[in-house]
PDB file of C-alpha atoms and ligand atoms in Angstrom:
ATOM      1  CA  MET J 172      -0.939  52.370  69.748  1.00  0.00           C
ATOM      2  CA  ASN J 173       2.195  50.291  69.437  1.00  0.00           C
ATOM      3  CA  HIS J 174       0.695  47.313  67.656  1.00  0.00           C
ATOM      4  CA  GLU J 175      -2.234  46.202  65.534  1.00  0.00           C
ATOM      5  CA  GLU J 176      -4.216  43.021  66.122  1.00  0.00           C
ATOM      6  CA  ILE J 177      -6.288  40.964  63.724  1.00  0.00           C
ATOM      7  CA  ARG J 178      -8.528  38.628  65.744  1.00  0.00           C
ATOM      8  CA  LEU J 179      -9.757  35.389  64.160  1.00  0.00           C
ATOM      9  CA  GLY J 180     -11.913  33.466  66.619  1.00  0.00           C
ATOM     10  CA  SER J 181      -9.579  32.367  69.401  1.00  0.00           C
ATOM     11  CA  SER J 182      -6.474  33.176  67.320  1.00  0.00           C
ATOM     12  CA  VAL J 183      -4.684  36.425  66.640  1.00  0.00           C
ATOM     13  CA  ILE J 184      -2.212  37.996  64.214  1.00  0.00           C
ATOM     14  CA  LYS J 185      -0.264  40.842  65.845  1.00  0.00           C
ATOM     15  CA  ILE J 186       1.790  43.380  63.936  1.00  0.00           C
ATOM     16  CA  VAL J 187       4.548  44.753  66.141  1.00  0.00           C
ATOM     17  CA  ARG J 188       7.734  46.786  65.792  1.00  0.00           C
ATOM     18  CA  GLY J 189      10.966  45.332  67.069  1.00  0.00           C
ATOM     19  CA  ASP J 190      13.949  43.047  66.669  1.00  0.00           C
ATOM     20  CA  ILE J 191      12.823  39.472  66.008  1.00  0.00           C
ATOM     21  CA  THR J 192      15.867  38.033  67.798  1.00  0.00           C
ATOM     22  CA  ARG J 193      14.393  39.433  71.061  1.00  0.00           C
ATOM     23  CA  GLU J 194      11.017  37.717  70.705  1.00  0.00           C
ATOM     24  CA  ARG J 195       9.856  35.130  73.228  1.00  0.00           C
ATOM     25  CA  VAL J 196       7.724  32.671  71.239  1.00  0.00           C
ATOM     26  CA  ASP J 197       7.637  28.943  70.472  1.00  0.00           C
ATOM     27  CA  ALA J 198       9.139  29.448  67.003  1.00  0.00           C
ATOM     28  CA  ILE J 199      11.018  32.280  65.336  1.00  0.00           C
ATOM     29  CA  VAL J 200      10.847  32.235  61.542  1.00  0.00           C
ATOM     30  CA  ASN J 201      14.017  33.105  59.660  1.00  0.00           C
ATOM     31  CA  ALA J 202      14.037  34.566  56.124  1.00  0.00           C
ATOM     32  CA  THR J 203      16.714  32.160  54.953  1.00  0.00           C
ATOM     33  CA  ASN J 204      18.621  31.280  51.769  1.00  0.00           C
ATOM     34  CA  ALA J 205      18.393  27.965  49.884  1.00  0.00           C
ATOM     35  CA  SER J 206      21.177  26.302  51.879  1.00  0.00           C
ATOM     36  CA  LEU J 207      20.386  27.683  55.393  1.00  0.00           C
ATOM     37  CA  ARG J 208      23.709  29.542  55.593  1.00  0.00           C
ATOM     38  CA  PRO J 209      24.068  32.440  58.047  1.00  0.00           C
ATOM     39  CA  GLY J 210      24.091  35.182  55.333  1.00  0.00           C
ATOM     40  CA  GLY J 211      23.078  38.814  55.977  1.00  0.00           C
ATOM     41  CA  GLY J 212      19.926  40.726  56.904  1.00  0.00           C
ATOM     42  CA  VAL J 213      17.565  39.170  59.406  1.00  0.00           C
ATOM     43  CA  CYS J 214      19.185  35.762  58.746  1.00  0.00           C
ATOM     44  CA  GLY J 215      22.594  37.037  59.859  1.00  0.00           C
ATOM     45  CA  ALA J 216      21.018  38.623  62.948  1.00  0.00           C
ATOM     46  CA  ILE J 217      19.207  35.379  63.885  1.00  0.00           C
ATOM     47  CA  HIS J 218      22.347  33.249  63.416  1.00  0.00           C
ATOM     48  CA  SER J 219      24.476  35.631  65.524  1.00  0.00           C
ATOM     49  CA  ALA J 220      21.914  35.814  68.314  1.00  0.00           C
ATOM     50  CA  ALA J 221      21.262  32.044  68.307  1.00  0.00           C
ATOM     51  CA  GLY J 222      24.931  31.047  68.213  1.00  0.00           C
ATOM     52  CA  LYS J 223      26.798  27.976  67.030  1.00  0.00           C
ATOM     53  CA  ALA J 224      24.095  25.400  67.860  1.00  0.00           C
ATOM     54  CA  LEU J 225      21.781  26.908  65.235  1.00  0.00           C
ATOM     55  CA  THR J 226      24.380  27.023  62.470  1.00  0.00           C
ATOM     56  CA  GLU J 227      25.401  23.430  63.236  1.00  0.00           C
ATOM     57  CA  ASP J 228      21.813  22.193  63.172  1.00  0.00           C
ATOM     58  CA  CYS J 229      21.304  23.958  59.797  1.00  0.00           C
ATOM     59  CA  ARG J 230      24.304  22.030  58.454  1.00  0.00           C
ATOM     60  CA  ARG J 231      22.871  18.762  59.816  1.00  0.00           C
ATOM     61  CA  VAL J 232      19.481  19.389  58.174  1.00  0.00           C
ATOM     62  CA  MET J 233      21.089  20.285  54.830  1.00  0.00           C
ATOM     63  CA  ALA J 234      23.263  17.152  54.836  1.00  0.00           C
ATOM     64  CA  ASP J 235      20.050  15.135  54.339  1.00  0.00           C
ATOM     65  CA  ARG J 236      18.205  17.209  51.779  1.00  0.00           C
ATOM     66  CA  GLU J 237      18.349  19.233  48.568  1.00  0.00           C
ATOM     67  CA  PRO J 238      18.558  23.034  48.761  1.00  0.00           C
ATOM     68  CA  LEU J 239      15.220  24.669  49.554  1.00  0.00           C
ATOM     69  CA  VAL J 240      13.157  26.050  46.677  1.00  0.00           C
ATOM     70  CA  PRO J 241      11.211  29.297  47.209  1.00  0.00           C
ATOM     71  CA  GLY J 242       8.145  28.626  49.321  1.00  0.00           C
ATOM     72  CA  GLU J 243       9.739  25.804  51.339  1.00  0.00           C
ATOM     73  CA  ALA J 244      10.735  25.838  55.012  1.00  0.00           C
ATOM     74  CA  ALA J 245      12.614  23.630  57.500  1.00  0.00           C
ATOM     75  CA  ALA J 246      12.848  23.613  61.313  1.00  0.00           C
ATOM     76  CA  THR J 247      15.978  23.516  63.490  1.00  0.00           C
ATOM     77  CA  VAL J 248      16.852  24.078  67.122  1.00  0.00           C
ATOM     78  CA  ALA J 249      16.834  27.711  68.294  1.00  0.00           C
ATOM     79  CA  GLY J 250      20.183  27.807  70.129  1.00  0.00           C
ATOM     80  CA  ASP J 251      20.400  30.784  72.495  1.00  0.00           C
ATOM     81  CA  LEU J 252      17.171  32.398  71.267  1.00  0.00           C
ATOM     82  CA  ASP J 253      14.152  32.517  73.588  1.00  0.00           C
ATOM     83  CA  ALA J 254      12.266  30.006  71.413  1.00  0.00           C
ATOM     84  CA  LYS J 255      11.993  26.239  70.991  1.00  0.00           C
ATOM     85  CA  TYR J 256      12.609  26.197  67.243  1.00  0.00           C
ATOM     86  CA  VAL J 257      13.737  28.325  64.353  1.00  0.00           C
ATOM     87  CA  ILE J 258      11.751  27.703  61.171  1.00  0.00           C
ATOM     88  CA  HIS J 259      13.827  28.684  58.146  1.00  0.00           C
ATOM     89  CA  ALA J 260      11.577  29.828  55.283  1.00  0.00           C
ATOM     90  CA  LEU J 261      12.794  30.675  51.789  1.00  0.00           C
ATOM     91  CA  GLY J 262      10.915  33.515  50.108  1.00  0.00           C
ATOM     92  CA  PRO J 263      11.118  34.359  46.404  1.00  0.00           C
ATOM     93  CA  VAL J 264      13.440  36.922  44.838  1.00  0.00           C
ATOM     94  CA  TRP J 265      11.285  39.677  43.287  1.00  0.00           C
ATOM     95  CA  HIS J 266      11.447  39.646  39.462  1.00  0.00           C
ATOM     96  CA  GLY J 267       8.473  41.908  38.769  1.00  0.00           C
ATOM     97  CA  GLY J 268       5.658  39.791  40.209  1.00  0.00           C
ATOM     98  CA  ASP J 269       4.739  37.546  37.275  1.00  0.00           C
ATOM     99  CA  GLN J 270       7.257  34.762  37.972  1.00  0.00           C
ATOM    100  CA  GLY J 271       5.244  33.057  40.705  1.00  0.00           C
ATOM    101  CA  GLU J 272       6.476  35.376  43.459  1.00  0.00           C
ATOM    102  CA  PRO J 273       3.094  35.797  45.245  1.00  0.00           C
ATOM    103  CA  GLU J 274       2.486  32.023  45.305  1.00  0.00           C
ATOM    104  CA  ALA J 275       5.989  31.306  46.607  1.00  0.00           C
ATOM    105  CA  LEU J 276       5.706  34.005  49.277  1.00  0.00           C
ATOM    106  CA  ALA J 277       2.285  32.711  50.404  1.00  0.00           C
ATOM    107  CA  SER J 278       3.747  29.198  50.537  1.00  0.00           C
ATOM    108  CA  ALA J 279       6.698  30.323  52.700  1.00  0.00           C
ATOM    109  CA  TYR J 280       4.268  31.688  55.306  1.00  0.00           C
ATOM    110  CA  ARG J 281       1.776  28.818  55.049  1.00  0.00           C
ATOM    111  CA  THR J 282       4.436  26.091  55.209  1.00  0.00           C
ATOM    112  CA  SER J 283       6.010  27.697  58.276  1.00  0.00           C
ATOM    113  CA  VAL J 284       2.661  27.671  60.095  1.00  0.00           C
ATOM    114  CA  GLU J 285       2.086  24.047  59.059  1.00  0.00           C
ATOM    115  CA  ILE J 286       5.497  23.000  60.403  1.00  0.00           C
ATOM    116  CA  ALA J 287       4.847  24.813  63.699  1.00  0.00           C
ATOM    117  CA  ASP J 288       1.433  23.191  63.924  1.00  0.00           C
ATOM    118  CA  LYS J 289       2.891  19.700  63.375  1.00  0.00           C
ATOM    119  CA  LEU J 290       5.340  20.442  66.197  1.00  0.00           C
ATOM    120  CA  GLY J 291       2.367  21.336  68.434  1.00  0.00           C
ATOM    121  CA  LEU J 292       3.509  24.959  68.891  1.00  0.00           C
ATOM    122  CA  GLN J 293       1.246  27.862  69.860  1.00  0.00           C
ATOM    123  CA  SER J 294       3.117  31.059  69.006  1.00  0.00           C
ATOM    124  CA  ILE J 295       5.262  32.063  66.020  1.00  0.00           C
ATOM    125  CA  ALA J 296       7.134  35.265  65.150  1.00  0.00           C
ATOM    126  CA  PHE J 297       7.733  36.146  61.485  1.00  0.00           C
ATOM    127  CA  PRO J 298       9.948  38.791  59.913  1.00  0.00           C
ATOM    128  CA  SER J 299       8.795  40.377  56.646  1.00  0.00           C
ATOM    129  CA  ILE J 300      10.057  37.634  54.307  1.00  0.00           C
ATOM    130  CA  SER J 301      11.600  38.630  50.925  1.00  0.00           C
ATOM    131  CA  THR J 302      11.282  42.399  51.476  1.00  0.00           C
ATOM    132  CA  GLY J 303      14.974  43.045  52.204  1.00  0.00           C
ATOM    133  CA  ILE J 304      17.723  41.784  49.923  1.00  0.00           C
ATOM    134  CA  TYR J 305      15.151  39.835  47.846  1.00  0.00           C
ATOM    135  CA  GLY J 306      13.409  43.076  46.862  1.00  0.00           C
ATOM    136  CA  TYR J 307       9.704  42.176  47.203  1.00  0.00           C
ATOM    137  CA  PRO J 308       7.685  45.436  47.496  1.00  0.00           C
ATOM    138  CA  MET J 309       6.686  45.789  51.161  1.00  0.00           C
ATOM    139  CA  MET J 310       2.986  46.590  50.814  1.00  0.00           C
ATOM    140  CA  ALA J 311       2.383  43.870  48.218  1.00  0.00           C
ATOM    141  CA  ALA J 312       4.235  41.356  50.406  1.00  0.00           C
ATOM    142  CA  ALA J 313       2.188  42.313  53.454  1.00  0.00           C
ATOM    143  CA  HIS J 314      -1.093  41.724  51.601  1.00  0.00           C
ATOM    144  CA  VAL J 315       0.019  38.296  50.332  1.00  0.00           C
ATOM    145  CA  ALA J 316       1.358  37.319  53.748  1.00  0.00           C
ATOM    146  CA  LEU J 317      -1.713  38.373  55.731  1.00  0.00           C
ATOM    147  CA  ARG J 318      -4.044  36.488  53.414  1.00  0.00           C
ATOM    148  CA  ALA J 319      -1.885  33.329  53.613  1.00  0.00           C
ATOM    149  CA  LEU J 320      -1.546  33.591  57.402  1.00  0.00           C
ATOM    150  CA  ARG J 321      -5.270  34.052  57.916  1.00  0.00           C
ATOM    151  CA  LEU J 322      -6.007  30.871  55.917  1.00  0.00           C
ATOM    152  CA  ALA J 323      -3.237  28.919  57.656  1.00  0.00           C
ATOM    153  CA  LEU J 324      -4.481  29.983  61.108  1.00  0.00           C
ATOM    154  CA  GLU J 325      -8.001  28.841  60.263  1.00  0.00           C
ATOM    155  CA  ARG J 326      -6.656  25.362  59.492  1.00  0.00           C
ATOM    156  CA  ALA J 327      -4.186  25.147  62.385  1.00  0.00           C
ATOM    157  CA  HIS J 328      -4.810  22.991  65.465  1.00  0.00           C
ATOM    158  CA  SER J 329      -2.230  24.260  67.946  1.00  0.00           C
ATOM    159  CA  VAL J 330      -0.968  27.570  66.523  1.00  0.00           C
ATOM    160  CA  ARG J 331      -2.903  30.450  68.129  1.00  0.00           C
ATOM    161  CA  GLU J 332      -0.694  33.534  67.919  1.00  0.00           C
ATOM    162  CA  ILE J 333       1.287  34.891  64.999  1.00  0.00           C
ATOM    163  CA  ARG J 334       3.465  37.954  65.520  1.00  0.00           C
ATOM    164  CA  ILE J 335       4.842  39.891  62.552  1.00  0.00           C
ATOM    165  CA  VAL J 336       7.931  41.682  63.830  1.00  0.00           C
ATOM    166  CA  LEU J 337       8.958  44.702  61.765  1.00  0.00           C
ATOM    167  CA  TYR J 338      12.368  46.171  62.258  1.00  0.00           C
ATOM    168  CA  ASP J 339      11.951  49.609  60.730  1.00  0.00           C
ATOM    169  CA  ALA J 340       9.254  52.282  60.748  1.00  0.00           C
ATOM    170  CA  ASP J 341       8.497  52.117  57.012  1.00  0.00           C
ATOM    171  CA  ALA J 342       7.938  48.368  57.125  1.00  0.00           C
ATOM    172  CA  TYR J 343       5.743  48.718  60.199  1.00  0.00           C
ATOM    173  CA  GLU J 344       3.579  51.421  58.578  1.00  0.00           C
ATOM    174  CA  ALA J 345       3.193  49.394  55.368  1.00  0.00           C
ATOM    175  CA  TRP J 346       2.030  46.305  57.289  1.00  0.00           C
ATOM    176  CA  LEU J 347      -0.396  48.367  59.374  1.00  0.00           C
ATOM    177  CA  GLY J 348      -1.808  49.793  56.151  1.00  0.00           C
ATOM    178  CA  ALA J 349      -2.192  46.309  54.654  1.00  0.00           C
ATOM    179  CA  ALA J 350      -3.844  45.013  57.829  1.00  0.00           C
ATOM    180  CA  ARG J 351      -6.414  47.816  57.828  1.00  0.00           C
TER     181      ARG J 351
HETATM  182  P1  ADP T  85      15.127  38.564  52.329  1.00  0.00           P
HETATM  183  O1  ADP T  85      16.406  38.041  51.754  1.00  0.00           O
HETATM  184  O2  ADP T  85      14.072  37.488  52.493  1.00  0.00           O
HETATM  185  O3  ADP T  85      14.632  39.775  51.607  1.00  0.00           O
HETATM  186  P2  ADP T  85      16.261  40.164  54.515  1.00  0.00           P
HETATM  187  O4  ADP T  85      16.930  39.632  55.712  1.00  0.00           O
HETATM  188  O5  ADP T  85      17.105  40.925  53.548  1.00  0.00           O
HETATM  189  O6  ADP T  85      15.495  38.946  53.837  1.00  0.00           O
HETATM  190  O7  ADP T  85      15.067  41.104  54.950  1.00  0.00           O
HETATM  191  C1  ADP T  85      13.828  40.685  55.430  1.00  0.00           C
HETATM  192  C2  ADP T  85      13.242  41.771  56.312  1.00  0.00           C
HETATM  193  O8  ADP T  85      13.762  41.603  57.641  1.00  0.00           O
HETATM  194  C3  ADP T  85      13.609  43.190  55.883  1.00  0.00           C
HETATM  195  O9  ADP T  85      12.413  43.959  55.811  1.00  0.00           O
HETATM  196  C4  ADP T  85      14.532  43.674  57.014  1.00  0.00           C
HETATM  197  O10 ADP T  85      14.377  45.056  57.272  1.00  0.00           O
HETATM  198  C5  ADP T  85      14.047  42.867  58.189  1.00  0.00           C
HETATM  199  N1  ADP T  85      14.974  42.704  59.326  1.00  0.00           N
HETATM  200  C6  ADP T  85      16.322  42.821  59.358  1.00  0.00           C
HETATM  201  N2  ADP T  85      16.789  42.581  60.603  1.00  0.00           N
HETATM  202  C7  ADP T  85      15.711  42.294  61.385  1.00  0.00           C
HETATM  203  C8  ADP T  85      15.506  41.967  62.760  1.00  0.00           C
HETATM  204  N3  ADP T  85      16.528  41.859  63.601  1.00  0.00           N
HETATM  205  N4  ADP T  85      14.222  41.743  63.199  1.00  0.00           N
HETATM  206  C9  ADP T  85      13.179  41.819  62.351  1.00  0.00           C
HETATM  207  N5  ADP T  85      13.300  42.125  61.040  1.00  0.00           N
HETATM  208  C10 ADP T  85      14.547  42.367  60.567  1.00  0.00           C
END
């Protein structure tokens, strides 16, 4: 089987392997930094694939607001990506787990779903937020994320499909384990 599904009434969370920049969904979530700069990791990949329009819209959004704090998110255009929006979510840096990391990570997922829902969107693709450069242990992150996403989906009006797109085999296996 090449993906795992968690069905919740008429909604679904799908865990898939792939490159998030190739997803065709209403919104692609980016694991961003506080100032929505291109950066590295999945953020760098999303900015390169989306092109100049995305980076410019990030600058426009940041001109009107303070830097994001962990758990916050903000929407921009999606440039050349096959999506209507990119939702930039800031996850926490891992400091051992007792500095509010689980709450901030849950908030990053929940807030992204809420923003998509306010925009009337149906489908969202997420990367595994905070588990790269920010060092959040993969399995622990997957558990926090799945719980937050399940609750957010229950409350959502328009969002029906959430895809978690894992780039490498280890991440994919950890998320499958957490889902089961
Ligand atoms: P953070 O700073 O939030 O930890 P990173 O970009 O370093 O963000 O990593 C987040 C996750 O995204 C990592 O597990 C990384 O393997 C994954 N990733 C990197 N590139 C892609 C991609 N193109 N599609 C999906 N996931 C990706």
